[in-house]
CSV table of C-alpha atoms and ligand atoms in Angstrom, one decimal:
chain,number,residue,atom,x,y,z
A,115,UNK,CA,12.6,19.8,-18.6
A,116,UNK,CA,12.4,20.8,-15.5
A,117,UNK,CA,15.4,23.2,-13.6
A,118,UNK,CA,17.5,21.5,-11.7
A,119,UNK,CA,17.0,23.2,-8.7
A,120,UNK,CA,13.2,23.4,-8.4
A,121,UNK,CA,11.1,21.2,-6.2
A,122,UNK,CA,8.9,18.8,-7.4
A,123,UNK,CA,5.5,17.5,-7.3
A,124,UNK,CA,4.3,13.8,-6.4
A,125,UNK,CA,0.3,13.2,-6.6
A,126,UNK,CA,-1.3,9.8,-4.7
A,127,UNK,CA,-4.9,9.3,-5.7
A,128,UNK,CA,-6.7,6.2,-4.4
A,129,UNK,CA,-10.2,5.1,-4.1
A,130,UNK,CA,-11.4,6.6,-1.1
A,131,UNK,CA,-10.0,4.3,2.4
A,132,UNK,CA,-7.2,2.6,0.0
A,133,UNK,CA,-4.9,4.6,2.1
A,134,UNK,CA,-3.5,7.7,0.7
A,135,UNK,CA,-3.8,10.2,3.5
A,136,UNK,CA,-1.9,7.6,5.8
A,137,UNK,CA,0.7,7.7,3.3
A,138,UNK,CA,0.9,11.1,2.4
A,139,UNK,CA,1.5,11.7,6.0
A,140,UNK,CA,4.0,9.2,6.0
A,141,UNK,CA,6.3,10.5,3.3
A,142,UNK,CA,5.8,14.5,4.5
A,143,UNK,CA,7.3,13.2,8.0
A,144,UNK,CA,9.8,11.4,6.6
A,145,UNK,CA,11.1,12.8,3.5
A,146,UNK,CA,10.1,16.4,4.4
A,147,UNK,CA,7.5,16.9,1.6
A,148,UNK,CA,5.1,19.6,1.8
A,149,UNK,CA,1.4,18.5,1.7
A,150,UNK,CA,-0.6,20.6,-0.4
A,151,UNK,CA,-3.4,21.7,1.8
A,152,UNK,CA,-6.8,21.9,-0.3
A,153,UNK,CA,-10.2,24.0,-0.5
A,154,UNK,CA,-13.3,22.0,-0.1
A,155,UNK,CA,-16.9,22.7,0.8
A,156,UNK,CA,-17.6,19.5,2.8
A,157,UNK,CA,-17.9,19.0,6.6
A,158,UNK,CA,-14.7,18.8,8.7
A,159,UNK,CA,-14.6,14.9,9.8
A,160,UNK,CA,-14.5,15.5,14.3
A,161,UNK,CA,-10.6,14.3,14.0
A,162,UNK,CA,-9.9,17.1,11.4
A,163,UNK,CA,-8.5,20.2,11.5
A,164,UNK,CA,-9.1,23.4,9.9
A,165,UNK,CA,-6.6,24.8,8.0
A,166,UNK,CA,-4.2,21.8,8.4
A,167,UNK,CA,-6.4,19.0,6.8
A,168,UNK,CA,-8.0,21.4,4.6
A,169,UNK,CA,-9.3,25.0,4.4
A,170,UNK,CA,-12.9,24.3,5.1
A,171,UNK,CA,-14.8,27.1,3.2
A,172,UNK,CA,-18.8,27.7,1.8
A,173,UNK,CA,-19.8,27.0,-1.7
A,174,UNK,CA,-19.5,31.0,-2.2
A,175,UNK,CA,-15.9,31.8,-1.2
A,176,UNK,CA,-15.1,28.4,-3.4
A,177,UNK,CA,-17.0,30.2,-5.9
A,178,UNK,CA,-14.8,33.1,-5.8
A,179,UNK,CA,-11.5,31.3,-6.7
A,180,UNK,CA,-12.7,29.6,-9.8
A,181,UNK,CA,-13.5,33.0,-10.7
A,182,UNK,CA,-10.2,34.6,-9.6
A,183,UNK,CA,-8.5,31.8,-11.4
A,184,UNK,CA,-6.6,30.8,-8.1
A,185,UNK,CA,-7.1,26.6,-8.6
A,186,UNK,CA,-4.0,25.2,-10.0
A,187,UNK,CA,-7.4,22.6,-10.1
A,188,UNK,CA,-10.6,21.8,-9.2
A,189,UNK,CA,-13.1,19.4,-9.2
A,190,UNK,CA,-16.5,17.8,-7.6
A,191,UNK,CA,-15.6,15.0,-5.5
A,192,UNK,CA,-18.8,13.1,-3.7
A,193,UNK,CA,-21.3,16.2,-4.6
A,194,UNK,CA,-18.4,19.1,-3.0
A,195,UNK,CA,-15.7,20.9,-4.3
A,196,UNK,CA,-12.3,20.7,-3.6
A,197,UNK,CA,-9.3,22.0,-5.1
A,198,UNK,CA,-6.3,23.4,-4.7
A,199,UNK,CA,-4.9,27.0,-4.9
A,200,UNK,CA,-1.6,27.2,-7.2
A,201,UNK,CA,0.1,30.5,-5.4
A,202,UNK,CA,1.5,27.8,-2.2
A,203,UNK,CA,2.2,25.2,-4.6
A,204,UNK,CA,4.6,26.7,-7.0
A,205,UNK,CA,5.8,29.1,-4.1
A,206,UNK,CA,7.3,26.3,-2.4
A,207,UNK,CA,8.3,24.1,-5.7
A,208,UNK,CA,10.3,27.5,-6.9
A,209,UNK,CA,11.8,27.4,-3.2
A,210,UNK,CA,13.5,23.6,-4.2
A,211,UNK,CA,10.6,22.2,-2.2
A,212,UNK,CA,8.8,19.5,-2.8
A,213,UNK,CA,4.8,18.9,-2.6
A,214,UNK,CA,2.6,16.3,-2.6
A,215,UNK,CA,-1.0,16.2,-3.7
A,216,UNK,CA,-3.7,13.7,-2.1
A,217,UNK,CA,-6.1,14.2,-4.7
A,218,UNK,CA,-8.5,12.4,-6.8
A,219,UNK,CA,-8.3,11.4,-10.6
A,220,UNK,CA,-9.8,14.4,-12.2
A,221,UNK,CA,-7.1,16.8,-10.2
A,222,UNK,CA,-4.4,14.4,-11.3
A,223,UNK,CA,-5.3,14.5,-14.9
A,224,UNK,CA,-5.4,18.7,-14.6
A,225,UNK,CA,-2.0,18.6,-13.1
A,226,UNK,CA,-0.6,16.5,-15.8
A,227,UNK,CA,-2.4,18.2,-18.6
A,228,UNK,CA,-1.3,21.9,-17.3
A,229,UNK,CA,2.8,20.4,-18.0
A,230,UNK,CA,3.8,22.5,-15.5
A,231,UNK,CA,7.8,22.9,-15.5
A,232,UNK,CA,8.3,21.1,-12.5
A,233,UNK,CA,9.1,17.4,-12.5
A,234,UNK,CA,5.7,15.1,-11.4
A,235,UNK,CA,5.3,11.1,-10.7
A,236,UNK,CA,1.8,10.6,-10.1
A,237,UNK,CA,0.9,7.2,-8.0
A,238,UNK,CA,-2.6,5.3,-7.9
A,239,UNK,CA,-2.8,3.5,-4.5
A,240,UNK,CA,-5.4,-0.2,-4.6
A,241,UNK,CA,-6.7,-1.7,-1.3
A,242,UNK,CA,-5.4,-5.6,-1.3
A,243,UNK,CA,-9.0,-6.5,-1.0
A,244,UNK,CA,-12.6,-5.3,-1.4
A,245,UNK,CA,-13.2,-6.5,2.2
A,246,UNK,CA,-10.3,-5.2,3.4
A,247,UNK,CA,-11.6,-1.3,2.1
A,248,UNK,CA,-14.9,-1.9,3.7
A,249,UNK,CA,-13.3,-2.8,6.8
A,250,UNK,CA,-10.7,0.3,6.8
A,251,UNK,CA,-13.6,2.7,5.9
A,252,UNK,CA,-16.1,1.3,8.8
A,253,UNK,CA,-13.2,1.9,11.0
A,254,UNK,CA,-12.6,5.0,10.1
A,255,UNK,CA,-15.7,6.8,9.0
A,256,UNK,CA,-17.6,4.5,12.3
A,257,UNK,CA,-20.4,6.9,13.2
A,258,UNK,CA,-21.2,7.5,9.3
A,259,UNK,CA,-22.4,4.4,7.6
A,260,UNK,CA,-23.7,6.6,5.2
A,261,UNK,CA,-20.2,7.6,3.9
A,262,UNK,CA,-19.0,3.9,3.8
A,263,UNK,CA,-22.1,3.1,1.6
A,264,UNK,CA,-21.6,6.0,-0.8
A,265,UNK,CA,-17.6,5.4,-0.4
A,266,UNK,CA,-17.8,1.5,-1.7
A,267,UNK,CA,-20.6,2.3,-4.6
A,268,UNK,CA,-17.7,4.5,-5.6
A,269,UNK,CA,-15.3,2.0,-5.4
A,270,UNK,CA,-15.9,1.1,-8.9
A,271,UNK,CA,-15.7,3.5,-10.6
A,272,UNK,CA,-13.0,5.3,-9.5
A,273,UNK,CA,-10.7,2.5,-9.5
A,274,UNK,CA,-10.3,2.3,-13.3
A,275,UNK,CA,-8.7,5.2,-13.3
A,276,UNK,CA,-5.0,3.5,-12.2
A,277,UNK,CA,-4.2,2.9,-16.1
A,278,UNK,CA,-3.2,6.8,-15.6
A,279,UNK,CA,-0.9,7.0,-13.2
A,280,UNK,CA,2.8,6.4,-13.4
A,281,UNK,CA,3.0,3.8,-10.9
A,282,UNK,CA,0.5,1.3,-9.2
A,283,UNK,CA,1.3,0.2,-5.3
A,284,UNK,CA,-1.3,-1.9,-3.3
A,285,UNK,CA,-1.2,-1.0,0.2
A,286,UNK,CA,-1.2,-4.2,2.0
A,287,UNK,CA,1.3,-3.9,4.6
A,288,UNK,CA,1.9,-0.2,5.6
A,289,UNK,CA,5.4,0.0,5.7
A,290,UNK,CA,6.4,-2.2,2.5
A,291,UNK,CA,3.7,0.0,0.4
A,292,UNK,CA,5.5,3.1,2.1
A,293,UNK,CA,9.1,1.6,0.6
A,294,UNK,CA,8.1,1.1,-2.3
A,295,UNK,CA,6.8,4.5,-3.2
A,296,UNK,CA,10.0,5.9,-1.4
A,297,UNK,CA,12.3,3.8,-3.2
A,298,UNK,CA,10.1,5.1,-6.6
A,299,UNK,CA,10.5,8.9,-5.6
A,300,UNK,CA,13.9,8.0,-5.0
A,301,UNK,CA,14.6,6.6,-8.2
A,302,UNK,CA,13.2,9.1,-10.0
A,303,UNK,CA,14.9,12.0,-8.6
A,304,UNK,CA,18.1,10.6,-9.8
A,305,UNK,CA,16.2,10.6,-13.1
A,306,UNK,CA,16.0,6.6,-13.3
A,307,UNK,CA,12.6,5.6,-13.4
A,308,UNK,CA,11.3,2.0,-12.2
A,309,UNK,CA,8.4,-0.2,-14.1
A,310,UNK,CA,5.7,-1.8,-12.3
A,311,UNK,CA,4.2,-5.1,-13.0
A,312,UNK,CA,1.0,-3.5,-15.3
A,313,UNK,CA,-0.5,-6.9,-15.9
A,314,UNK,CA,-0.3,-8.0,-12.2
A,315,UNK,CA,-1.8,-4.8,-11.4
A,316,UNK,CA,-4.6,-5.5,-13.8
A,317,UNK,CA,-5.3,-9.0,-12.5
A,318,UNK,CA,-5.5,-7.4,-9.0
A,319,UNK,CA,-8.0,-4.6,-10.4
A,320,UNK,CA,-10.0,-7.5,-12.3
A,321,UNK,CA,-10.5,-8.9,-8.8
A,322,UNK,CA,-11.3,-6.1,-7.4
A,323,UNK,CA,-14.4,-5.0,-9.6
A,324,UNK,CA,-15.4,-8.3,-10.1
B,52,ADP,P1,-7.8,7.5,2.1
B,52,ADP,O1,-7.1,8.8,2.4
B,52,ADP,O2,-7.3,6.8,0.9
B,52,ADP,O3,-9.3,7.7,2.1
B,52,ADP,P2,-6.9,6.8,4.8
B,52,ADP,O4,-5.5,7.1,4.8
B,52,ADP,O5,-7.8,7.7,5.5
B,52,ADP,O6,-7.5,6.5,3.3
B,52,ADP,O7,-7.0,5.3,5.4
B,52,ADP,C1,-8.3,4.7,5.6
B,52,ADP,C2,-8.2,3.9,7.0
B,52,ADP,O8,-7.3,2.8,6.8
B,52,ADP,C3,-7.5,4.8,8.1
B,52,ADP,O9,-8.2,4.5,9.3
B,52,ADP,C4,-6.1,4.3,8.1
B,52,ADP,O10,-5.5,4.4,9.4
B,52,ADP,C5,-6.2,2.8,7.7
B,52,ADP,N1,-5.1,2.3,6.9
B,52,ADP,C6,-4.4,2.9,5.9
B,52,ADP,N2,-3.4,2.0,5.4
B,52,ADP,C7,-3.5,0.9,6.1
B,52,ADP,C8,-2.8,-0.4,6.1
B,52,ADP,N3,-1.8,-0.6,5.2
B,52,ADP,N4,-3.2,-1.3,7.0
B,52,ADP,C9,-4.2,-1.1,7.8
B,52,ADP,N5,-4.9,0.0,7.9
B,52,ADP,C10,-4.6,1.0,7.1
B,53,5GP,P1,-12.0,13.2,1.6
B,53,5GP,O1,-13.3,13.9,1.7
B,53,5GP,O2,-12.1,11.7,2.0
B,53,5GP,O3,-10.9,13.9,2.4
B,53,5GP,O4,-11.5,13.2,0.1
B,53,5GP,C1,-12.4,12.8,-0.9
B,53,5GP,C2,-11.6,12.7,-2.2
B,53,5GP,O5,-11.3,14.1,-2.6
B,53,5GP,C3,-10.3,12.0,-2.1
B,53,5GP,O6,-10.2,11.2,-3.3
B,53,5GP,C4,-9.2,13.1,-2.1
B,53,5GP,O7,-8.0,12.7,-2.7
B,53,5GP,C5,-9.9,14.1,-3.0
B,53,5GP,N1,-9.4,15.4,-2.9
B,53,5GP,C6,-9.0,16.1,-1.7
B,53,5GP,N2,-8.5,17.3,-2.0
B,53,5GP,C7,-8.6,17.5,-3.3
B,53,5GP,C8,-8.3,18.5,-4.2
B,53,5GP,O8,-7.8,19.6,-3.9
B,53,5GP,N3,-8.6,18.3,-5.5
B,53,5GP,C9,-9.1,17.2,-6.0
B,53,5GP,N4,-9.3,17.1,-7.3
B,53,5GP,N5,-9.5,16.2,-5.2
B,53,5GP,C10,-9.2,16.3,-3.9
């Protein structure tokens, strides 16, 4: 069990445009979680910044910390690497601060599996509708249709991964997704935990990939 007094650590993974960096940003402003900041080998996006969105490094130097065993995990997301170093992480968590992780499936499932002594509530986050992704990604990712393409043949795939998370949100509306996983966190850190409706969830997913 985790000490009372440590931090802890809250993971959103999503198909890629579902949302999660929105709401990762959204919780650290509000509830004053850390956001881990990753390693990765692709590009910096033109609204990025270095350091803050992630530590933008070469194949080589990402190289070097597998081998130095710095990765609390790693993994090849969309032909790069990211990961993310464990010094900061359990730094902060030994400090009684919390993290949280926007990461994909494979870094989730190397948190969990590491049963770090720190208390962690992993959440998958679905788009309300296939359209709706396609639309957030062209928004977003405008001058790269390239990226959209790859993004939606991803889609998929990646989405069968939400069986492995602790909770399931759609983000529909903004706010109400952003209550519900505050209200969750919430619950949890007075050791209650809530249930989500798996087989609604898996009617939505059905849709989804159908
Ligand atoms: P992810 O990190 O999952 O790839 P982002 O957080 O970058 O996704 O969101 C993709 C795009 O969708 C962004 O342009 C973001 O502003 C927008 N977005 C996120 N959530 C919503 C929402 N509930 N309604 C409308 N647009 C949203
Ligand atoms: P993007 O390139 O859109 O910022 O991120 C692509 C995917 O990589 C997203 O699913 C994001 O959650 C994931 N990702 C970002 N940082 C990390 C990390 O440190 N480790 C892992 N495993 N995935 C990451």
């Amino acid at each position: 069990m985790s000490k009372k007094k440590d931090g802890i650590m809250v993971i959103l993974s999503s198909p890629s445009g579902a949302g999660k960096t929105t709401l990762v940003n959204l919780i650290s402003k509000n509830k004053g979680f850390h956001i881990s900041v990753s390693h990765t080998t692709r590009e910096p996006r033109p609204s990025e910044i270095a350091d803050k969105d992630y530590y933008f490094i070469n194949q080589e130097k990402f190289e070097n910390l597998i081998t130095n065993e710095e990765f609390l995990e790693y993994a090849k997301v969309f032909n790069h690497l990211y990961g993310t170093t464990r010094t900061p992480v359990i730094e902060k968590l030994e400090k009684s601060e919390n993290v949280i992780f926007d990461i994909d499936w494979q870094g989730a499932d190397q948190i969990k599996n590491k049963k770090l002594n720190y208390k962690l509530i992993t959440f998958f986050i679905l788009p309300p509708s296939k359209k709706v992704l396609f639309e957030r990604l062209s928004n977003r990712d405008m001058k790269d249709k390239l990226i959209v393409e790859e993004r939606m043949k991803e889609f998929s795939r990646d989405v069968l991964h939400w069986i492995n998370y602790d909770y399931v949100i759609i983000n529909d509306n903004l706010e109400e997704c952003y209550s519900k996983i505050s209200n969750l966190i919430e619950a949890e850190i007075d050791n209650g935990s809530k249930d989500y409706d798996k087989e609604y969830i898996r009617k939505h997913v059905d849709n989804l990939t159908s």
